[in-house]
Coordinates of C-alpha atoms and ligand atoms in Angstrom, one line a residue:
X2 CA 107.3 111.5 153.8
X3 CA 108.1 108.0 152.1
X4 CA 106.7 108.9 148.5
X5 CA 109.1 111.9 148.7
X6 CA 112.1 109.9 149.4
X7 CA 111.6 107.6 146.8
X8 CA 111.8 110.5 144.0
X9 CA 114.4 109.8 141.6
X10 CA 113.7 112.5 138.7
X11 CA 112.1 115.8 138.8
X12 CA 110.9 117.9 135.7
X13 CA 110.3 121.4 136.3
X14 CA 109.1 124.6 134.7
X15 CA 106.6 122.8 132.3
X16 CA 103.6 123.7 131.3
X17 CA 101.5 120.4 131.3
X18 CA 98.8 119.0 129.2
X19 CA 97.7 116.4 131.6
X20 CA 94.8 115.3 129.5
X21 CA 92.7 115.2 132.7
X22 CA 90.1 117.7 131.9
X23 CA 89.0 119.8 134.6
X24 CA 85.6 121.1 133.2
X25 CA 84.0 121.4 129.9
X26 CA 86.0 124.4 128.5
X27 CA 89.4 122.7 129.3
X28 CA 89.9 119.5 127.3
X29 CA 93.7 119.6 128.0
X30 CA 93.8 119.8 131.7
X31 CA 96.4 122.5 131.6
X32 CA 98.6 122.8 134.4
X33 CA 100.6 126.0 133.9
X34 CA 104.1 126.5 135.7
X35 CA 104.2 122.8 136.6
X36 CA 106.2 120.2 137.8
X37 CA 106.4 116.1 137.7
X38 CA 108.2 114.2 140.4
X39 CA 109.0 110.4 139.0
X40 CA 109.4 107.3 141.2
X41 CA 110.6 104.4 139.2
X42 CA 108.5 104.0 136.3
X43 CA 105.5 105.8 137.8
X44 CA 104.5 109.6 138.3
X45 CA 104.7 109.9 142.1
X46 CA 103.2 113.8 142.1
X47 CA 102.3 116.3 139.5
X48 CA 100.8 119.9 140.0
X49 CA 102.0 123.3 140.1
X50 CA 105.3 124.0 141.0
X51 CA 104.4 126.6 143.5
X52 CA 102.8 123.6 145.3
X53 CA 105.4 121.1 144.9
X54 CA 106.7 119.1 147.9
X55 CA 109.9 119.9 149.5
X56 CA 113.1 118.0 147.9
X57 CA 116.6 117.9 148.4
X58 CA 117.3 118.5 144.8
X59 CA 120.9 118.6 144.9
X60 CA 120.8 114.5 145.2
X61 CA 118.0 114.5 142.0
X62 CA 118.3 114.6 138.3
X63 CA 116.3 117.8 137.6
X64 CA 115.1 118.6 134.0
X65 CA 114.0 122.2 133.4
X66 CA 111.3 122.0 130.5
X67 CA 112.0 125.9 130.2
X68 CA 108.4 126.4 129.6
X69 CA 108.2 123.9 127.0
X70 CA 104.9 121.4 127.0
X71 CA 104.5 118.0 128.5
X72 CA 102.0 115.7 127.4
X73 CA 101.5 111.9 128.3
X74 CA 103.2 109.8 125.5
X75 CA 101.1 108.9 122.5
X76 CA 99.4 105.8 122.0
X77 CA 98.8 104.2 118.6
X78 CA 96.0 101.8 119.2
X79 CA 95.3 100.4 115.9
X80 CA 98.3 99.3 113.4
X81 CA 99.5 96.1 111.4
X82 CA 103.4 97.2 111.8
X83 CA 104.6 93.7 111.3
X84 CA 104.7 92.0 107.7
X85 CA 106.8 91.3 104.9
X86 CA 107.3 93.3 101.6
X87 CA 105.3 96.2 100.6
X88 CA 102.9 96.9 97.6
X89 CA 104.2 100.1 96.1
X90 CA 103.7 98.2 92.6
X91 CA 100.1 98.0 93.5
X92 CA 100.0 101.4 94.4
X93 CA 101.1 102.3 90.6
X94 CA 98.3 100.4 89.7
X95 CA 95.8 101.8 91.4
X96 CA 97.1 105.3 90.4
X97 CA 96.6 104.1 86.8
X98 CA 92.7 103.4 87.5
X99 CA 92.5 100.1 89.1
X100 CA 90.7 99.9 92.4
X101 CA 91.7 98.2 95.6
X102 CA 89.1 95.7 95.5
X103 CA 89.8 94.7 91.9
X104 CA 93.7 94.4 92.5
X105 CA 92.4 92.0 95.5
X106 CA 90.3 90.0 93.3
X107 CA 93.0 89.4 90.8
X108 CA 95.2 87.7 94.0
X109 CA 96.7 91.1 94.9
X110 CA 96.2 93.1 98.1
X111 CA 96.2 91.3 101.6
X112 CA 97.2 88.1 99.5
X113 CA 100.6 89.6 98.2
X114 CA 101.4 90.6 101.5
X115 CA 100.3 87.1 103.0
X116 CA 103.0 85.6 100.4
X117 CA 105.9 88.1 101.3
X118 CA 104.9 87.6 105.1
X119 CA 105.1 83.6 104.8
X120 CA 108.4 83.8 103.0
X121 CA 110.2 86.4 105.5
X122 CA 112.0 85.1 108.4
X123 CA 111.9 86.6 111.9
X124 CA 114.9 88.9 111.7
X125 CA 113.6 90.5 108.6
X126 CA 110.2 91.0 110.1
X127 CA 111.9 92.3 113.3
X128 CA 114.2 94.7 111.8
X129 CA 111.4 96.2 109.3
X130 CA 108.9 96.7 112.1
X131 CA 111.6 98.3 114.3
X132 CA 112.1 101.0 111.7
X133 CA 108.5 101.7 111.9
X134 CA 108.6 101.8 115.9
X135 CA 111.7 104.0 115.7
X136 CA 109.8 106.3 113.4
X137 CA 106.8 106.6 115.9
X138 CA 109.4 107.1 118.8
X139 CA 110.7 109.9 117.2
X140 CA 107.3 111.5 117.4
X141 CA 106.8 110.4 121.2
X142 CA 104.6 107.5 120.6
X143 CA 105.3 105.2 123.9
X144 CA 102.5 102.5 123.2
X145 CA 101.7 100.6 120.2
X146 CA 99.3 98.2 119.4
X147 CA 99.9 95.6 116.6
X148 CA 97.8 92.9 115.0
X149 CA 98.8 89.7 113.4
X150 CA 96.8 88.8 110.1
X151 CA 99.2 88.6 107.3
X152 CA 100.2 85.2 108.2
X153 CA 96.8 83.5 107.9
X154 CA 98.2 80.0 108.9
X155 CA 99.2 78.8 112.4
X156 CA 102.5 78.7 112.3
X157 CA 102.9 82.2 110.3
X158 CA 100.3 83.8 112.4
X159 CA 102.5 82.3 115.5
X160 CA 105.4 84.1 113.9
X161 CA 104.1 87.4 113.6
X162 CA 103.0 87.4 117.3
X163 CA 106.3 86.1 118.4
X164 CA 108.1 89.1 116.4
X165 CA 105.6 91.6 118.3
X166 CA 106.6 89.8 121.6
X167 CA 110.2 90.3 120.9
X168 CA 109.8 93.8 119.8
X169 CA 108.0 94.5 123.0
X170 CA 111.1 93.1 124.9
X171 CA 113.9 94.8 123.0
X172 CA 112.2 98.0 122.0
X173 CA 111.2 101.1 124.5
X174 CA 107.9 101.4 123.0
X175 CA 105.4 99.1 125.0
X176 CA 103.8 96.6 122.4
X177 CA 100.1 95.2 122.8
X178 CA 99.6 92.7 120.4
X179 CA 96.2 91.6 118.8
X180 CA 95.3 88.5 117.1
X181 CA 93.6 89.1 113.9
X182 CA 93.5 85.4 112.3
X183 CA 90.2 86.4 110.7
X184 CA 91.5 89.2 108.4
X185 CA 91.3 87.5 105.3
X186 CA 90.8 84.4 103.5
X187 CA 94.1 82.3 102.8
X188 CA 94.7 80.6 99.7
X189 CA 94.2 77.0 100.9
X190 CA 90.4 78.2 102.2
X191 CA 89.5 79.6 99.0
X192 CA 85.6 79.1 98.8
X193 CA 85.5 77.8 102.2
X194 CA 85.6 80.8 104.5
X195 CA 83.7 78.5 107.4
X196 CA 86.5 76.2 107.2
X197 CA 88.8 78.7 107.7
X198 CA 86.9 80.0 110.7
X199 CA 87.0 76.5 112.2
X200 CA 90.7 76.6 111.9
X201 CA 90.8 79.9 113.9
X202 CA 88.6 79.1 116.4
X203 CA 89.7 75.3 117.1
X204 CA 93.3 75.7 116.7
X205 CA 94.9 79.0 116.1
X206 CA 93.0 80.8 119.1
X207 CA 93.7 78.1 121.7
X208 CA 97.5 78.1 120.7
X209 CA 97.6 82.1 121.1
X210 CA 95.7 81.8 124.4
X211 CA 98.3 79.1 125.6
X212 CA 101.2 81.0 124.6
X213 CA 99.8 84.1 125.7
X214 CA 100.8 85.9 122.6
X215 CA 97.9 88.4 122.2
X216 CA 96.0 90.9 124.6
X217 CA 93.1 90.9 122.0
X218 CA 91.2 89.4 119.4
X219 CA 90.1 91.5 116.0
X220 CA 88.1 90.3 112.9
X221 CA 87.7 92.1 109.7
X222 CA 83.8 92.2 109.3
X223 CA 83.3 93.0 105.6
X224 CA 82.0 92.0 102.4
X225 CA 85.6 91.2 101.4
X226 CA 86.3 89.8 104.9
X227 CA 84.1 87.7 107.4
X228 CA 80.3 88.0 107.7
X229 CA 78.4 88.7 111.0
X230 CA 77.9 84.7 111.8
X231 CA 81.8 84.0 111.0
X232 CA 82.7 87.0 113.2
X233 CA 80.5 86.0 116.1
X234 CA 82.0 82.5 116.1
X235 CA 85.6 84.1 116.6
X236 CA 84.1 86.3 119.5
X237 CA 82.4 83.5 121.1
X238 CA 85.7 81.6 121.1
X239 CA 88.0 84.7 122.1
X240 CA 85.8 85.3 125.1
X241 CA 85.8 81.6 126.3
X242 CA 89.7 81.8 126.3
X243 CA 89.6 85.1 128.1
X244 CA 90.7 87.6 125.4
X245 CA 89.4 91.3 124.8
X246 CA 87.6 91.7 121.7
X247 CA 87.6 94.6 119.0
X248 CA 86.2 94.9 115.4
X249 CA 87.5 96.2 112.0
X250 CA 83.8 97.6 111.4
X251 CA 81.8 98.9 108.6
X252 CA 84.8 100.2 106.8
X253 CA 83.6 99.8 103.2
X254 CA 80.0 98.9 103.7
X255 CA 77.6 98.7 107.0
X256 CA 77.5 94.8 108.0
X257 CA 76.1 96.1 111.4
X258 CA 79.5 94.4 112.9
X259 CA 79.3 97.3 115.5
X260 CA 76.2 96.3 117.1
X261 CA 77.7 92.4 117.3
X262 CA 81.1 94.0 118.6
X263 CA 78.9 95.6 121.6
X264 CA 76.9 92.5 122.4
X265 CA 80.3 91.0 123.2
X266 CA 81.4 94.0 125.1
X267 CA 84.2 95.0 122.4
X268 CA 86.8 97.5 123.5
X269 CA 86.5 99.2 120.4
X270 CA 85.3 99.1 116.9
X271 CA 87.4 100.6 114.2
X272 CA 87.1 102.5 110.9
X273 CA 83.2 103.0 111.0
X274 CA 82.8 105.2 107.8
X275 CA 79.6 103.4 107.2
X276 CA 78.3 103.2 110.7
X277 CA 74.8 104.5 111.3
X278 CA 73.0 105.5 114.6
X279 CA 71.8 102.3 115.9
X280 CA 75.6 101.4 115.8
X281 CA 76.4 104.5 117.6
X282 CA 73.8 104.0 120.2
X283 CA 75.0 100.2 120.8
X284 CA 78.6 101.4 121.1
X285 CA 77.4 104.2 123.8
X286 CA 75.4 101.6 125.7
X287 CA 78.3 99.2 125.8
X288 CA 81.0 102.0 126.3
X289 CA 82.9 101.4 123.4
X290 CA 85.5 103.7 121.9
X291 CA 85.2 104.4 118.2
X292 CA 88.8 104.2 116.7
X293 CA 88.8 106.5 113.5
X294 CA 92.0 106.0 110.8
X295 CA 92.2 108.9 108.6
X296 CA 95.1 107.4 107.1
X297 CA 93.0 104.7 105.5
X298 CA 90.1 107.1 104.5
X299 CA 92.7 109.3 102.8
X300 CA 94.7 106.6 101.3
X301 CA 91.6 105.1 99.8
X302 CA 90.0 108.5 98.9
X303 CA 87.0 107.5 100.6
X304 CA 84.3 110.0 100.5
X305 CA 81.8 108.7 103.0
X306 CA 82.6 110.1 106.3
X307 CA 82.4 108.4 109.7
X308 CA 79.2 109.7 111.8
X309 CA 81.3 112.0 113.7
X310 CA 78.4 114.4 114.7
X311 CA 76.3 111.4 116.0
X312 CA 79.7 110.1 117.7
X313 CA 79.9 113.5 119.7
X314 CA 76.1 113.5 120.3
X315 CA 75.9 110.1 121.7
X316 CA 79.5 111.1 123.6
X317 CA 81.2 108.1 122.2
X318 CA 85.0 108.4 122.8
X319 CA 87.0 109.0 119.6
X320 CA 90.4 107.4 119.1
X321 CA 92.5 107.7 116.4
X322 CA 95.5 105.7 115.1
X323 CA 97.6 105.2 112.0
X324 CA 96.3 101.9 111.0
X325 CA 99.7 101.3 109.5
X326 CA 99.6 98.5 106.9
X327 CA 101.0 98.1 103.3
X328 CA 97.6 98.1 101.6
X329 CA 95.5 101.0 103.0
X330 CA 97.8 103.4 105.3
X331 CA 101.4 103.2 104.8
X332 CA 101.7 106.1 106.7
X333 CA 103.9 105.9 109.8
X334 CA 103.1 109.3 111.5
X335 CA 100.7 109.6 114.5
X336 CA 101.2 113.3 114.4
X337 CA 99.9 113.3 110.5
X338 CA 96.9 111.3 111.8
X339 CA 96.2 114.3 114.3
X340 CA 96.4 116.7 111.5
X341 CA 94.1 114.5 109.2
X342 CA 91.6 114.2 112.2
X343 CA 91.0 117.8 112.3
X344 CA 91.2 118.7 108.6
X345 CA 89.2 115.5 107.4
X346 CA 87.1 114.5 110.4
X347 CA 86.7 118.1 111.9
X348 CA 88.0 117.2 115.3
X349 CA 89.5 119.9 117.4
X350 CA 92.9 119.9 118.2
X351 CA 92.2 119.1 121.6
X352 CA 89.9 116.3 120.6
X353 CA 92.6 114.9 118.6
X354 CA 95.3 115.0 121.4
X355 CA 92.4 113.2 123.7
X356 CA 92.2 110.6 120.7
X357 CA 95.8 109.7 120.8
X358 CA 96.0 109.7 124.7
X359 CA 93.3 109.0 126.9
X360 CA 91.0 107.3 124.7
X361 CA 93.4 105.4 122.7
X362 CA 94.5 104.0 126.1
X363 CA 90.9 103.2 126.8
X364 CA 90.5 101.4 123.3
X365 CA 93.2 99.2 124.7
X366 CA 91.7 98.5 128.0
X367 CA 94.6 100.3 129.7
X368 CA 94.0 102.2 132.7
X369 CA 97.7 102.9 133.7
X370 CA 98.6 105.5 130.8
X371 CA 97.2 108.1 128.3
X372 CA 97.0 110.8 131.1
X373 CA 99.3 112.6 133.5
X374 CA 98.3 112.0 136.9
X375 CA 99.8 110.5 140.1
X376 CA 100.2 106.8 139.9
X377 CA 99.9 106.8 135.8
X378 CA 102.9 105.2 134.2
X379 CA 105.8 107.7 133.8
X380 CA 105.2 107.6 129.8
X381 CA 105.9 111.6 129.4
X382 CA 106.6 113.6 125.9
X383 CA 108.4 117.0 126.2
X384 CA 107.6 119.2 123.2
X385 CA 109.0 122.2 121.8
X386 CA 105.6 124.0 121.1
X387 CA 103.6 127.2 122.5
X388 CA 100.6 125.3 123.1
X389 CA 99.1 121.6 122.6
X390 CA 96.9 122.5 119.6
X391 CA 100.4 122.9 117.6
X392 CA 100.9 119.2 117.5
X393 CA 97.8 118.8 115.5
X394 CA 98.3 122.2 113.5
X395 CA 101.8 121.9 111.9
X396 CA 103.6 118.8 110.5
X397 CA 107.0 117.7 109.7
X398 CA 109.0 119.9 112.0
X399 CA 109.8 117.2 114.6
X400 CA 108.8 119.0 117.7
X401 CA 109.9 116.3 120.3
X402 CA 112.5 117.2 122.7
X403 CA 112.6 114.5 125.2
X404 CA 110.7 111.2 125.9
X405 CA 110.4 109.2 129.2
X406 CA 109.0 105.9 128.8
X407 CA 108.3 104.4 132.3
X408 CA 110.5 106.7 133.6
X409 CA 113.5 106.0 131.3
X410 CA 114.8 108.6 129.1
X411 CA 115.0 107.8 125.6
X412 CA 118.2 107.5 123.8
X413 CA 117.0 108.5 120.7
X414 CA 117.3 112.4 121.3
Ligands
LIG2 N1 91.4 97.1 106.8 C1 92.5 97.6 106.4 O1 92.1 98.8 106.0 C2 93.4 96.9 106.3 N2 92.8 95.5 106.8 C3 92.0 96.0 107.0 O2 91.1 94.9 107.8 C4 93.9 96.7 104.8 C5 94.9 95.8 104.8 C6 95.8 95.4 103.5 O3 95.5 96.0 102.2 O4 96.8 95.1 103.4
LIG3 FE1 93.2 97.9 110.5

């Protein structure tokens, strides 16, 4: 048997949460007393040890999980990890009573980060973003999506995407880049949002496409961001250039951006606190993923909850992510987000693990990861836990024991 000869690593004596559900009562897809056979960067076989194909184990590295748990490597499907500076002083102002919006109106907020990002060199941007990726890696994260959007001119947006490409090359985590040129209005285009959208569509998008610097295109559709018509112009151009699209939608108000995103077959709509039933229905019909961001909800002390019940009722897949960014979610922990998704958004621990594995992969249009199954990427986390619900239940105990990314055992442990 060819496949068996190609096996180069074996993990035995593991309890496995495959995240391939076997029925309505098994959200984890559990294999007890299981084994995984790796061939290069892929999973060649997975199943109960009792059914494992015969192998010459003396010639292959064998890792015993000693009854600990394997899950797919976690996926953080919405972040903004590449930017300059930080906004701790604006945090102090917020604590003294100023609102996020009023700080933005006085020239702070995203504009503060744009100034710091434009001034930063590639090395500084790289080393700061690397620290954040290292923190996620220590929590079993193997894929991270990151957006541009703090440069807001051609050169600075390209700089952010180039840093993301260098991180992808030099860091074990797999990086998926999203172009978010339409994040906010830069100072040069104050009072001329349509003029800035011209720049995004006519210069930035073609350049990003030509240099293959992003997999997807996102827009901040909001009363403090861009309106429906502007969002649609970006989506049209992005689709012409072959990009997937996704949207920051209904975070602070209901702009009906989600329905627009559905018309453009967006992969996901993200945030969604102000989403209504028509929007949920549109997501279902378009096969979109709802990406919920409990860190931003918590950090802004939001009181309007995303329509969780409706999302469940219409069976819209839910993903969760850190939204790591300097303004509304400086929280670099996906395990914390899993806990918050349960405590704040009433997800079950099983739904929360699905939200950072299978559904997060779908939100990025990636079919080769997010589940442990034959043929998938060998992105595998080994946890010192007694049940996968423990990943959402407790926080701060560092339960990760080992991590394989594309079959390579990470050196961080
Ligand atoms: N929504 C958010 O929560 C962040 N961006 C966005 O579109 C906020 C970004 C920031 O304040 O820096
Ligand atoms: Fe975001």
